[in-house]
Amino acid sequence: MQHLVDINNFSDAQIAQLLHDAKTFKAQRPSQLLRDKLLITLFFENSTRTRSSFEVAAKRLGAAVVHLDPGKSSTNKGESLEDTFANLCAMEPDGVIIRHSENEAPGLLADMQMTSVINAGAGNYAHPTQALLDLFTLMEHFNGNVQGKTIAIVGDIVSSRVASSGIRLFTRMGMNVILVAPKPFMPESDLPQFEKLEDVLDKVDVIMSLRAQLERHASPIFNDYAAYAKHYCIDHARLGNRNILILHPGPVMRNIDISDAMLEDERCKVLEQVKNGVYMRMAILKLLLLDSE
Ligand code: CP
């Protein structure tokens, strides 16, 4: 039984296989490879992209999907996460896809070894399927080789599980990662750190913009995000005609993270990331539910 708690669960060969399968699935609609499989989604935090992307991916491969809404579940009667999971596993799913506010939650459930656990985002530490779909998007753009490319991660990095998993995966793939943020958004890190976006624009091939994760701030960090946007919004005035790829995991805070006009620019791949998310999650489900059996 294989789990996806974070990127380190996958070998280099498995990551290469995922990239290959995602590309194949994008080129040609696959057969119903997972026709006999059943997945349960268990999202303790809100989601638009990840939850629907997993459901679309599973259904495109012929799997059935059941969603348990924790807000209407017996969690509200005091049932623990472990007991909720064990009861779902008694229904013999082939995998449980979980999103949770606690960094440790997916690992805790994986250690119970009852079904394959897939982390759909946990706390501020790990969002491995987002990192993999971002890598797929980068590989497509850079003709299959991201070695030596430089990516600037910009925004609320300290709160971001997308940044955490992305940093681990992009550095593993030989990319240079630099961090750009105001001090309250900057994590402790050995990576190069910059406060001003202007200082990195001529060094980077890719910018990954991040939303301020207001729901993770114990108290407001900035009162005025219009002032923040003056320094960090990715817009035409700042980018000019530089050949820089723009990524964002969503949801985008329009005109704070990325300007309306830049979202329409062909350098901006936000919706391509969402499209690629389905193909990458199809590849991940195939690997975990079929190839690893
Ligand atoms: N990228 C991402 O995790 O988006 P959702 O929160 O909408 O799933």
PDB file of C-alpha atoms and ligand atoms in Angstrom:
ATOM      1  CA  MET A   1       0.000   0.000   0.000  1.00  0.00           C
ATOM      2  CA  GLN A   2       1.528   3.351  -1.015  1.00  0.00           C
ATOM      3  CA  HIS A   3       0.510   6.746   0.358  1.00  0.00           C
ATOM      4  CA  LEU A   4       1.083  10.310  -0.796  1.00  0.00           C
ATOM      5  CA  VAL A   5       1.692  12.314   2.371  1.00  0.00           C
ATOM      6  CA  ASP A   6       4.407  14.419   0.781  1.00  0.00           C
ATOM      7  CA  ILE A   7       6.674  14.425  -2.240  1.00  0.00           C
ATOM      8  CA  ASN A   8       9.311  12.264  -0.520  1.00  0.00           C
ATOM      9  CA  ASN A   9       6.884   9.316  -0.741  1.00  0.00           C
ATOM     10  CA  PHE A  10       7.689   9.169  -4.451  1.00  0.00           C
ATOM     11  CA  SER A  11      11.005   8.011  -5.911  1.00  0.00           C
ATOM     12  CA  ASP A  12      12.613   9.879  -8.802  1.00  0.00           C
ATOM     13  CA  ALA A  13      11.453   7.064 -11.090  1.00  0.00           C
ATOM     14  CA  GLN A  14       7.878   7.449  -9.852  1.00  0.00           C
ATOM     15  CA  ILE A  15       7.948  11.228 -10.421  1.00  0.00           C
ATOM     16  CA  ALA A  16       9.207  10.602 -13.961  1.00  0.00           C
ATOM     17  CA  GLN A  17       6.382   8.072 -14.439  1.00  0.00           C
ATOM     18  CA  LEU A  18       3.810  10.595 -13.167  1.00  0.00           C
ATOM     19  CA  LEU A  19       5.033  13.249 -15.607  1.00  0.00           C
ATOM     20  CA  HIS A  20       4.917  10.716 -18.438  1.00  0.00           C
ATOM     21  CA  ASP A  21       1.411   9.475 -17.540  1.00  0.00           C
ATOM     22  CA  ALA A  22       0.030  13.010 -17.088  1.00  0.00           C
ATOM     23  CA  LYS A  23       1.356  13.956 -20.540  1.00  0.00           C
ATOM     24  CA  THR A  24      -0.167  10.803 -22.058  1.00  0.00           C
ATOM     25  CA  PHE A  25      -3.539  11.454 -20.382  1.00  0.00           C
ATOM     26  CA  LYS A  26      -3.507  15.040 -21.659  1.00  0.00           C
ATOM     27  CA  ALA A  27      -2.798  13.886 -25.223  1.00  0.00           C
ATOM     28  CA  GLN A  28      -5.398  11.140 -25.288  1.00  0.00           C
ATOM     29  CA  ARG A  29      -8.425  10.374 -23.130  1.00  0.00           C
ATOM     30  CA  PRO A  30      -7.563   7.140 -21.288  1.00  0.00           C
ATOM     31  CA  SER A  31      -9.608   4.021 -20.837  1.00  0.00           C
ATOM     32  CA  GLN A  32     -11.436   3.367 -17.567  1.00  0.00           C
ATOM     33  CA  LEU A  33      -8.307   2.123 -15.788  1.00  0.00           C
ATOM     34  CA  LEU A  34      -9.820   2.493 -12.298  1.00  0.00           C
ATOM     35  CA  ARG A  35     -13.299   1.223 -13.126  1.00  0.00           C
ATOM     36  CA  ASP A  36     -13.555  -1.006 -10.015  1.00  0.00           C
ATOM     37  CA  LYS A  37     -12.035   1.498  -7.573  1.00  0.00           C
ATOM     38  CA  LEU A  38     -13.728   3.604  -4.918  1.00  0.00           C
ATOM     39  CA  LEU A  39     -12.325   6.808  -3.442  1.00  0.00           C
ATOM     40  CA  ILE A  40     -13.578   8.843  -0.497  1.00  0.00           C
ATOM     41  CA  THR A  41     -12.829  12.575  -0.258  1.00  0.00           C
ATOM     42  CA  LEU A  42     -12.655  14.092   3.205  1.00  0.00           C
ATOM     43  CA  PHE A  43     -12.044  17.854   3.131  1.00  0.00           C
ATOM     44  CA  PHE A  44     -11.857  19.566   6.525  1.00  0.00           C
ATOM     45  CA  GLU A  45     -10.900  22.838   4.799  1.00  0.00           C
ATOM     46  CA  ASN A  46     -12.488  24.636   1.851  1.00  0.00           C
ATOM     47  CA  SER A  47     -11.444  23.802  -1.668  1.00  0.00           C
ATOM     48  CA  THR A  48     -12.531  24.617  -5.201  1.00  0.00           C
ATOM     49  CA  ARG A  49      -9.706  23.293  -7.371  1.00  0.00           C
ATOM     50  CA  THR A  50      -8.238  20.326  -5.517  1.00  0.00           C
ATOM     51  CA  ARG A  51     -11.455  18.597  -4.532  1.00  0.00           C
ATOM     52  CA  SER A  52     -13.172  18.956  -7.902  1.00  0.00           C
ATOM     53  CA  SER A  53      -9.952  18.137  -9.743  1.00  0.00           C
ATOM     54  CA  PHE A  54      -9.600  14.861  -7.820  1.00  0.00           C
ATOM     55  CA  GLU A  55     -13.226  14.006  -8.513  1.00  0.00           C
ATOM     56  CA  VAL A  56     -12.894  14.759 -12.215  1.00  0.00           C
ATOM     57  CA  ALA A  57      -9.630  12.788 -12.379  1.00  0.00           C
ATOM     58  CA  ALA A  58     -11.153   9.781 -10.613  1.00  0.00           C
ATOM     59  CA  LYS A  59     -14.284   9.826 -12.777  1.00  0.00           C
ATOM     60  CA  ARG A  60     -12.290  10.201 -16.004  1.00  0.00           C
ATOM     61  CA  LEU A  61     -10.549   6.956 -15.012  1.00  0.00           C
ATOM     62  CA  GLY A  62     -13.834   5.230 -14.177  1.00  0.00           C
ATOM     63  CA  ALA A  63     -13.524   5.266 -10.376  1.00  0.00           C
ATOM     64  CA  ALA A  64     -16.446   6.010  -8.078  1.00  0.00           C
ATOM     65  CA  VAL A  65     -16.111   8.905  -5.614  1.00  0.00           C
ATOM     66  CA  VAL A  66     -17.946   9.451  -2.345  1.00  0.00           C
ATOM     67  CA  HIS A  67     -17.592  12.788  -0.547  1.00  0.00           C
ATOM     68  CA  LEU A  68     -17.996  13.112   3.197  1.00  0.00           C
ATOM     69  CA  ASP A  69     -18.676  16.685   4.283  1.00  0.00           C
ATOM     70  CA  PRO A  70     -17.057  16.992   7.733  1.00  0.00           C
ATOM     71  CA  GLY A  71     -19.366  19.912   8.521  1.00  0.00           C
ATOM     72  CA  LYS A  72     -22.330  17.541   8.347  1.00  0.00           C
ATOM     73  CA  SER A  73     -20.559  14.474   9.706  1.00  0.00           C
ATOM     74  CA  SER A  74     -20.288  12.919  13.147  1.00  0.00           C
ATOM     75  CA  THR A  75     -17.156  15.017  13.671  1.00  0.00           C
ATOM     76  CA  ASN A  76     -19.728  17.468  15.040  1.00  0.00           C
ATOM     77  CA  LYS A  77     -20.733  14.829  17.622  1.00  0.00           C
ATOM     78  CA  GLY A  78     -17.146  14.585  18.828  1.00  0.00           C
ATOM     79  CA  GLU A  79     -15.896  11.670  16.719  1.00  0.00           C
ATOM     80  CA  SER A  80     -12.129  11.830  16.341  1.00  0.00           C
ATOM     81  CA  LEU A  81     -10.329  12.055  13.011  1.00  0.00           C
ATOM     82  CA  GLU A  82      -8.874   8.566  13.509  1.00  0.00           C
ATOM     83  CA  ASP A  83     -12.288   7.055  14.299  1.00  0.00           C
ATOM     84  CA  THR A  84     -13.900   8.834  11.345  1.00  0.00           C
ATOM     85  CA  PHE A  85     -11.161   7.468   9.086  1.00  0.00           C
ATOM     86  CA  ALA A  86     -11.388   3.936  10.528  1.00  0.00           C
ATOM     87  CA  ASN A  87     -15.150   3.899   9.966  1.00  0.00           C
ATOM     88  CA  LEU A  88     -14.745   5.060   6.379  1.00  0.00           C
ATOM     89  CA  CYS A  89     -12.092   2.387   5.852  1.00  0.00           C
ATOM     90  CA  ALA A  90     -14.559  -0.256   7.100  1.00  0.00           C
ATOM     91  CA  MET A  91     -16.457   0.481   3.859  1.00  0.00           C
ATOM     92  CA  GLU A  92     -13.356  -0.740   1.968  1.00  0.00           C
ATOM     93  CA  PRO A  93     -12.443   2.242  -0.211  1.00  0.00           C
ATOM     94  CA  ASP A  94      -9.284   2.007  -2.318  1.00  0.00           C
ATOM     95  CA  GLY A  95      -8.119   5.384  -1.085  1.00  0.00           C
ATOM     96  CA  VAL A  96      -9.031   8.371   1.075  1.00  0.00           C
ATOM     97  CA  ILE A  97      -8.165  11.881  -0.115  1.00  0.00           C
ATOM     98  CA  ILE A  98      -7.836  14.227   2.841  1.00  0.00           C
ATOM     99  CA  ARG A  99      -7.418  17.966   3.367  1.00  0.00           C
ATOM    100  CA  HIS A 100      -6.853  19.156   6.928  1.00  0.00           C
ATOM    101  CA  SER A 101      -5.610  22.193   8.845  1.00  0.00           C
ATOM    102  CA  GLU A 102      -3.096  20.081  10.811  1.00  0.00           C
ATOM    103  CA  ASN A 103       0.259  19.354   9.155  1.00  0.00           C
ATOM    104  CA  GLU A 104       0.386  15.857  10.669  1.00  0.00           C
ATOM    105  CA  ALA A 105      -3.142  14.659   9.828  1.00  0.00           C
ATOM    106  CA  PRO A 106      -2.454  12.780   6.547  1.00  0.00           C
ATOM    107  CA  GLY A 107       0.647  11.086   8.001  1.00  0.00           C
ATOM    108  CA  LEU A 108      -1.265  10.031  11.098  1.00  0.00           C
ATOM    109  CA  LEU A 109      -3.922   8.328   8.956  1.00  0.00           C
ATOM    110  CA  ALA A 110      -1.346   6.796   6.613  1.00  0.00           C
ATOM    111  CA  ASP A 111       0.378   5.199   9.620  1.00  0.00           C
ATOM    112  CA  MET A 112      -2.879   3.359  10.405  1.00  0.00           C
ATOM    113  CA  GLN A 113      -2.265   1.377   7.159  1.00  0.00           C
ATOM    114  CA  MET A 114      -5.970   0.887   6.444  1.00  0.00           C
ATOM    115  CA  THR A 115      -6.147   2.334   2.927  1.00  0.00           C
ATOM    116  CA  SER A 116      -4.038   4.494   0.642  1.00  0.00           C
ATOM    117  CA  VAL A 117      -4.004   8.063   1.992  1.00  0.00           C
ATOM    118  CA  ILE A 118      -3.624  10.981  -0.406  1.00  0.00           C
ATOM    119  CA  ASN A 119      -2.780  14.404   1.016  1.00  0.00           C
ATOM    120  CA  ALA A 120      -4.866  17.109  -0.671  1.00  0.00           C
ATOM    121  CA  GLY A 121      -3.293  19.858   1.443  1.00  0.00           C
ATOM    122  CA  ALA A 122      -2.347  19.847   5.118  1.00  0.00           C
ATOM    123  CA  GLY A 123      -1.635  22.888   7.292  1.00  0.00           C
ATOM    124  CA  ASN A 124       1.205  25.006   5.999  1.00  0.00           C
ATOM    125  CA  TYR A 125       3.525  22.054   5.356  1.00  0.00           C
ATOM    126  CA  ALA A 126       2.450  19.935   2.419  1.00  0.00           C
ATOM    127  CA  HIS A 127       0.353  20.077  -0.738  1.00  0.00           C
ATOM    128  CA  PRO A 128       2.154  17.481  -2.839  1.00  0.00           C
ATOM    129  CA  THR A 129      -0.350  17.164  -5.681  1.00  0.00           C
ATOM    130  CA  GLN A 130      -0.159  20.943  -6.245  1.00  0.00           C
ATOM    131  CA  ALA A 131       3.648  20.745  -6.396  1.00  0.00           C
ATOM    132  CA  LEU A 132       3.445  17.896  -8.911  1.00  0.00           C
ATOM    133  CA  LEU A 133       0.939  19.669 -11.160  1.00  0.00           C
ATOM    134  CA  ASP A 134       3.098  22.789 -11.005  1.00  0.00           C
ATOM    135  CA  LEU A 135       6.128  20.715 -11.997  1.00  0.00           C
ATOM    136  CA  PHE A 136       4.136  19.237 -14.906  1.00  0.00           C
ATOM    137  CA  THR A 137       3.206  22.769 -16.044  1.00  0.00           C
ATOM    138  CA  LEU A 138       6.860  23.844 -15.837  1.00  0.00           C
ATOM    139  CA  MET A 139       8.054  20.737 -17.706  1.00  0.00           C
ATOM    140  CA  GLU A 140       5.567  21.441 -20.502  1.00  0.00           C
ATOM    141  CA  HIS A 141       6.794  25.012 -20.804  1.00  0.00           C
ATOM    142  CA  PHE A 142      10.519  24.207 -20.643  1.00  0.00           C
ATOM    143  CA  ASN A 143      10.395  21.209 -23.009  1.00  0.00           C
ATOM    144  CA  GLY A 144      10.885  18.607 -20.303  1.00  0.00           C
ATOM    145  CA  ASN A 145      13.929  20.108 -18.559  1.00  0.00           C
ATOM    146  CA  VAL A 146      13.714  22.493 -15.607  1.00  0.00           C
ATOM    147  CA  GLN A 147      17.298  21.914 -14.386  1.00  0.00           C
ATOM    148  CA  GLY A 148      18.968  25.273 -13.710  1.00  0.00           C
ATOM    149  CA  LYS A 149      15.788  27.319 -14.158  1.00  0.00           C
ATOM    150  CA  THR A 150      15.114  29.911 -11.469  1.00  0.00           C
ATOM    151  CA  ILE A 151      11.750  30.290  -9.797  1.00  0.00           C
ATOM    152  CA  ALA A 152      10.838  33.127  -7.429  1.00  0.00           C
ATOM    153  CA  ILE A 153       8.123  32.298  -4.914  1.00  0.00           C
ATOM    154  CA  VAL A 154       6.405  35.575  -4.032  1.00  0.00           C
ATOM    155  CA  GLY A 155       4.000  36.392  -1.221  1.00  0.00           C
ATOM    156  CA  ASP A 156       2.857  34.722   1.997  1.00  0.00           C
ATOM    157  CA  ILE A 157       5.451  31.944   1.865  1.00  0.00           C
ATOM    158  CA  VAL A 158       5.522  31.201   5.589  1.00  0.00           C
ATOM    159  CA  SER A 159       1.835  30.189   5.624  1.00  0.00           C
ATOM    160  CA  SER A 160       1.874  28.318   2.340  1.00  0.00           C
ATOM    161  CA  ARG A 161       1.842  24.529   1.971  1.00  0.00           C
ATOM    162  CA  VAL A 162       2.072  25.088  -1.789  1.00  0.00           C
ATOM    163  CA  ALA A 163       5.396  26.848  -1.223  1.00  0.00           C
ATOM    164  CA  SER A 164       6.625  24.172   1.228  1.00  0.00           C
ATOM    165  CA  SER A 165       5.992  21.213  -1.069  1.00  0.00           C
ATOM    166  CA  GLY A 166       7.030  23.228  -4.122  1.00  0.00           C
ATOM    167  CA  ILE A 167      10.385  24.167  -2.601  1.00  0.00           C
ATOM    168  CA  ARG A 168      11.111  20.515  -1.779  1.00  0.00           C
ATOM    169  CA  LEU A 169      10.167  19.319  -5.272  1.00  0.00           C
ATOM    170  CA  PHE A 170      11.667  22.136  -7.358  1.00  0.00           C
ATOM    171  CA  THR A 171      15.047  21.989  -5.594  1.00  0.00           C
ATOM    172  CA  ARG A 172      15.042  18.197  -5.965  1.00  0.00           C
ATOM    173  CA  MET A 173      14.515  18.685  -9.721  1.00  0.00           C
ATOM    174  CA  GLY A 174      17.568  20.980  -9.911  1.00  0.00           C
ATOM    175  CA  MET A 175      15.778  24.326 -10.004  1.00  0.00           C
ATOM    176  CA  ASN A 176      17.040  27.431  -8.213  1.00  0.00           C
ATOM    177  CA  VAL A 177      14.387  28.668  -5.799  1.00  0.00           C
ATOM    178  CA  ILE A 178      14.428  32.206  -4.418  1.00  0.00           C
ATOM    179  CA  LEU A 179      11.990  33.703  -1.957  1.00  0.00           C
ATOM    180  CA  VAL A 180      10.470  37.186  -2.263  1.00  0.00           C
ATOM    181  CA  ALA A 181       8.303  38.530   0.532  1.00  0.00           C
ATOM    182  CA  PRO A 182       7.918  41.219   3.144  1.00  0.00           C
ATOM    183  CA  LYS A 183       9.473  40.158   6.443  1.00  0.00           C
ATOM    184  CA  PRO A 184       6.252  38.882   8.122  1.00  0.00           C
ATOM    185  CA  PHE A 185       5.641  36.524   5.160  1.00  0.00           C
ATOM    186  CA  MET A 186       9.212  35.189   4.954  1.00  0.00           C
ATOM    187  CA  PRO A 187       9.938  31.745   6.472  1.00  0.00           C
ATOM    188  CA  GLU A 188      13.241  30.699   8.045  1.00  0.00           C
ATOM    189  CA  SER A 189      15.145  29.242   5.128  1.00  0.00           C
ATOM    190  CA  ASP A 190      18.591  28.746   3.638  1.00  0.00           C
ATOM    191  CA  LEU A 191      17.268  29.806   0.234  1.00  0.00           C
ATOM    192  CA  PRO A 192      18.111  33.278  -1.155  1.00  0.00           C
ATOM    193  CA  GLN A 193      15.692  35.858   0.239  1.00  0.00           C
ATOM    194  CA  PHE A 194      14.636  39.227  -1.187  1.00  0.00           C
ATOM    195  CA  GLU A 195      12.223  41.839   0.057  1.00  0.00           C
ATOM    196  CA  LYS A 196      11.869  43.684  -3.267  1.00  0.00           C
ATOM    197  CA  LEU A 197      10.394  42.022  -6.334  1.00  0.00           C
ATOM    198  CA  GLU A 198      12.297  44.461  -8.556  1.00  0.00           C
ATOM    199  CA  ASP A 199      15.582  42.964  -7.325  1.00  0.00           C
ATOM    200  CA  VAL A 200      14.825  39.547  -8.849  1.00  0.00           C
ATOM    201  CA  LEU A 201      12.959  40.295 -12.076  1.00  0.00           C
ATOM    202  CA  ASP A 202      16.070  40.033 -14.224  1.00  0.00           C
ATOM    203  CA  LYS A 203      17.183  36.771 -12.569  1.00  0.00           C
ATOM    204  CA  VAL A 204      14.095  34.564 -12.857  1.00  0.00           C
ATOM    205  CA  ASP A 205      12.437  32.301 -15.410  1.00  0.00           C
ATOM    206  CA  VAL A 206       9.289  31.767 -13.339  1.00  0.00           C
ATOM    207  CA  ILE A 207       7.329  33.655 -10.697  1.00  0.00           C
ATOM    208  CA  MET A 208       4.972  31.737  -8.451  1.00  0.00           C
ATOM    209  CA  SER A 209       2.683  34.270  -6.808  1.00  0.00           C
ATOM    210  CA  LEU A 210       0.906  33.287  -3.583  1.00  0.00           C
ATOM    211  CA  ARG A 211      -2.211  34.577  -1.870  1.00  0.00           C
ATOM    212  CA  ALA A 212      -2.026  35.960   1.652  1.00  0.00           C
ATOM    213  CA  GLN A 213      -3.399  33.012   3.670  1.00  0.00           C
ATOM    214  CA  LEU A 214      -5.631  35.172   5.857  1.00  0.00           C
ATOM    215  CA  GLU A 215      -7.297  32.106   7.386  1.00  0.00           C
ATOM    216  CA  ARG A 216      -3.925  31.033   8.861  1.00  0.00           C
ATOM    217  CA  HIS A 217      -3.047  34.401  10.406  1.00  0.00           C
ATOM    218  CA  ALA A 218      -3.765  34.430  14.138  1.00  0.00           C
ATOM    219  CA  SER A 219      -4.173  38.208  13.882  1.00  0.00           C
ATOM    220  CA  PRO A 220      -4.118  40.470  10.785  1.00  0.00           C
ATOM    221  CA  ILE A 221      -0.564  40.886   9.447  1.00  0.00           C
ATOM    222  CA  PHE A 222      -1.352  43.751   7.069  1.00  0.00           C
ATOM    223  CA  ASN A 223      -4.407  45.961   7.363  1.00  0.00           C
ATOM    224  CA  ASP A 224      -4.021  47.333   3.873  1.00  0.00           C
ATOM    225  CA  TYR A 225      -3.478  44.845   1.047  1.00  0.00           C
ATOM    226  CA  ALA A 226      -3.684  47.654  -1.512  1.00  0.00           C
ATOM    227  CA  ALA A 227      -0.390  48.927  -0.047  1.00  0.00           C
ATOM    228  CA  TYR A 228       1.044  45.377  -0.181  1.00  0.00           C
ATOM    229  CA  ALA A 229      -0.053  45.125  -3.844  1.00  0.00           C
ATOM    230  CA  LYS A 230       1.962  48.248  -4.733  1.00  0.00           C
ATOM    231  CA  HIS A 231       5.104  46.207  -4.030  1.00  0.00           C
ATOM    232  CA  TYR A 232       4.129  42.614  -4.886  1.00  0.00           C
ATOM    233  CA  CYS A 233       1.297  42.569  -7.451  1.00  0.00           C
ATOM    234  CA  ILE A 234       2.427  40.961 -10.717  1.00  0.00           C
ATOM    235  CA  ASP A 235       1.341  43.440 -13.377  1.00  0.00           C
ATOM    236  CA  HIS A 236       2.475  44.716 -16.763  1.00  0.00           C
ATOM    237  CA  ALA A 237       4.150  47.818 -15.352  1.00  0.00           C
ATOM    238  CA  ARG A 238       6.389  45.624 -13.193  1.00  0.00           C
ATOM    239  CA  LEU A 239       6.992  42.739 -15.616  1.00  0.00           C
ATOM    240  CA  GLY A 240       7.371  44.713 -18.869  1.00  0.00           C
ATOM    241  CA  ASN A 241       8.125  42.386 -21.778  1.00  0.00           C
ATOM    242  CA  ARG A 242      10.285  39.993 -19.753  1.00  0.00           C
ATOM    243  CA  ASN A 243       9.877  36.341 -20.709  1.00  0.00           C
ATOM    244  CA  ILE A 244       8.765  35.134 -17.265  1.00  0.00           C
ATOM    245  CA  LEU A 245       6.197  32.391 -16.689  1.00  0.00           C
ATOM    246  CA  ILE A 246       3.582  33.308 -14.073  1.00  0.00           C
ATOM    247  CA  LEU A 247       2.072  30.632 -11.825  1.00  0.00           C
ATOM    248  CA  HIS A 248      -0.404  30.850  -8.950  1.00  0.00           C
ATOM    249  CA  PRO A 249      -2.108  27.925  -7.151  1.00  0.00           C
ATOM    250  CA  GLY A 250      -5.369  29.856  -6.680  1.00  0.00           C
ATOM    251  CA  PRO A 251      -7.528  31.350  -5.484  1.00  0.00           C
ATOM    252  CA  VAL A 252      -5.987  34.537  -6.894  1.00  0.00           C
ATOM    253  CA  MET A 253      -6.619  37.772  -5.029  1.00  0.00           C
ATOM    254  CA  ARG A 254      -7.131  39.854  -8.148  1.00  0.00           C
ATOM    255  CA  ASN A 255      -5.089  43.068  -8.368  1.00  0.00           C
ATOM    256  CA  ILE A 256      -3.299  42.151  -5.129  1.00  0.00           C
ATOM    257  CA  ASP A 257      -1.434  38.993  -6.231  1.00  0.00           C
ATOM    258  CA  ILE A 258      -1.798  39.380 -10.023  1.00  0.00           C
ATOM    259  CA  SER A 259      -3.494  42.169 -11.994  1.00  0.00           C
ATOM    260  CA  ASP A 260      -6.632  41.540 -14.055  1.00  0.00           C
ATOM    261  CA  ALA A 261      -4.706  42.323 -17.231  1.00  0.00           C
ATOM    262  CA  MET A 262      -1.809  39.999 -16.351  1.00  0.00           C
ATOM    263  CA  LEU A 263      -4.255  37.142 -15.694  1.00  0.00           C
ATOM    264  CA  GLU A 264      -5.201  37.449 -19.390  1.00  0.00           C
ATOM    265  CA  ASP A 265      -1.554  37.561 -20.539  1.00  0.00           C
ATOM    266  CA  GLU A 266      -0.245  34.443 -22.301  1.00  0.00           C
ATOM    267  CA  ARG A 267       2.685  34.304 -19.850  1.00  0.00           C
ATOM    268  CA  CYS A 268       0.204  33.603 -17.054  1.00  0.00           C
ATOM    269  CA  LYS A 269      -0.610  29.881 -16.724  1.00  0.00           C
ATOM    270  CA  VAL A 270      -3.096  29.908 -13.843  1.00  0.00           C
ATOM    271  CA  LEU A 271      -5.895  28.113 -15.699  1.00  0.00           C
ATOM    272  CA  GLU A 272      -3.411  25.816 -17.445  1.00  0.00           C
ATOM    273  CA  GLN A 273      -2.269  24.754 -13.947  1.00  0.00           C
ATOM    274  CA  VAL A 274      -5.873  23.867 -13.111  1.00  0.00           C
ATOM    275  CA  LYS A 275      -6.248  21.907 -16.355  1.00  0.00           C
ATOM    276  CA  ASN A 276      -2.962  20.098 -15.739  1.00  0.00           C
ATOM    277  CA  GLY A 277      -4.088  19.329 -12.188  1.00  0.00           C
ATOM    278  CA  VAL A 278      -6.668  16.889 -13.521  1.00  0.00           C
ATOM    279  CA  TYR A 279      -4.094  15.038 -15.653  1.00  0.00           C
ATOM    280  CA  MET A 280      -1.518  14.943 -12.870  1.00  0.00           C
ATOM    281  CA  ARG A 281      -4.095  13.680 -10.352  1.00  0.00           C
ATOM    282  CA  MET A 282      -5.166  10.998 -12.853  1.00  0.00           C
ATOM    283  CA  ALA A 283      -1.519   9.932 -12.994  1.00  0.00           C
ATOM    284  CA  ILE A 284      -1.256   9.968  -9.188  1.00  0.00           C
ATOM    285  CA  LEU A 285      -4.406   7.864  -8.763  1.00  0.00           C
ATOM    286  CA  LYS A 286      -3.150   5.378 -11.357  1.00  0.00           C
ATOM    287  CA  LEU A 287       0.193   5.101  -9.573  1.00  0.00           C
ATOM    288  CA  LEU A 288      -1.269   4.671  -6.095  1.00  0.00           C
ATOM    289  CA  LEU A 289      -4.315   2.529  -6.864  1.00  0.00           C
ATOM    290  CA  LEU A 290      -3.064   0.436  -9.790  1.00  0.00           C
ATOM    291  CA  ASP A 291       0.699   0.447 -10.301  1.00  0.00           C
ATOM    292  CA  SER A 292       1.647   0.179  -6.604  1.00  0.00           C
ATOM    293  CA  GLU A 293      -0.696  -2.700  -5.818  1.00  0.00           C
TER     294      GLU A 293
HETATM  295  N1   CP B   1      -4.695  25.194  -5.217  1.00  0.00           N
HETATM  296  C1   CP B   1      -5.601  24.824  -4.281  1.00  0.00           C
HETATM  297  O1   CP B   1      -5.303  24.050  -3.342  1.00  0.00           O
HETATM  298  O2   CP B   1      -6.845  25.362  -4.452  1.00  0.00           O
HETATM  299  P1   CP B   1      -8.136  24.961  -3.607  1.00  0.00           P
HETATM  300  O3   CP B   1      -7.897  25.432  -2.179  1.00  0.00           O
HETATM  301  O4   CP B   1      -9.287  25.640  -4.265  1.00  0.00           O
HETATM  302  O5   CP B   1      -8.253  23.452  -3.638  1.00  0.00           O
END
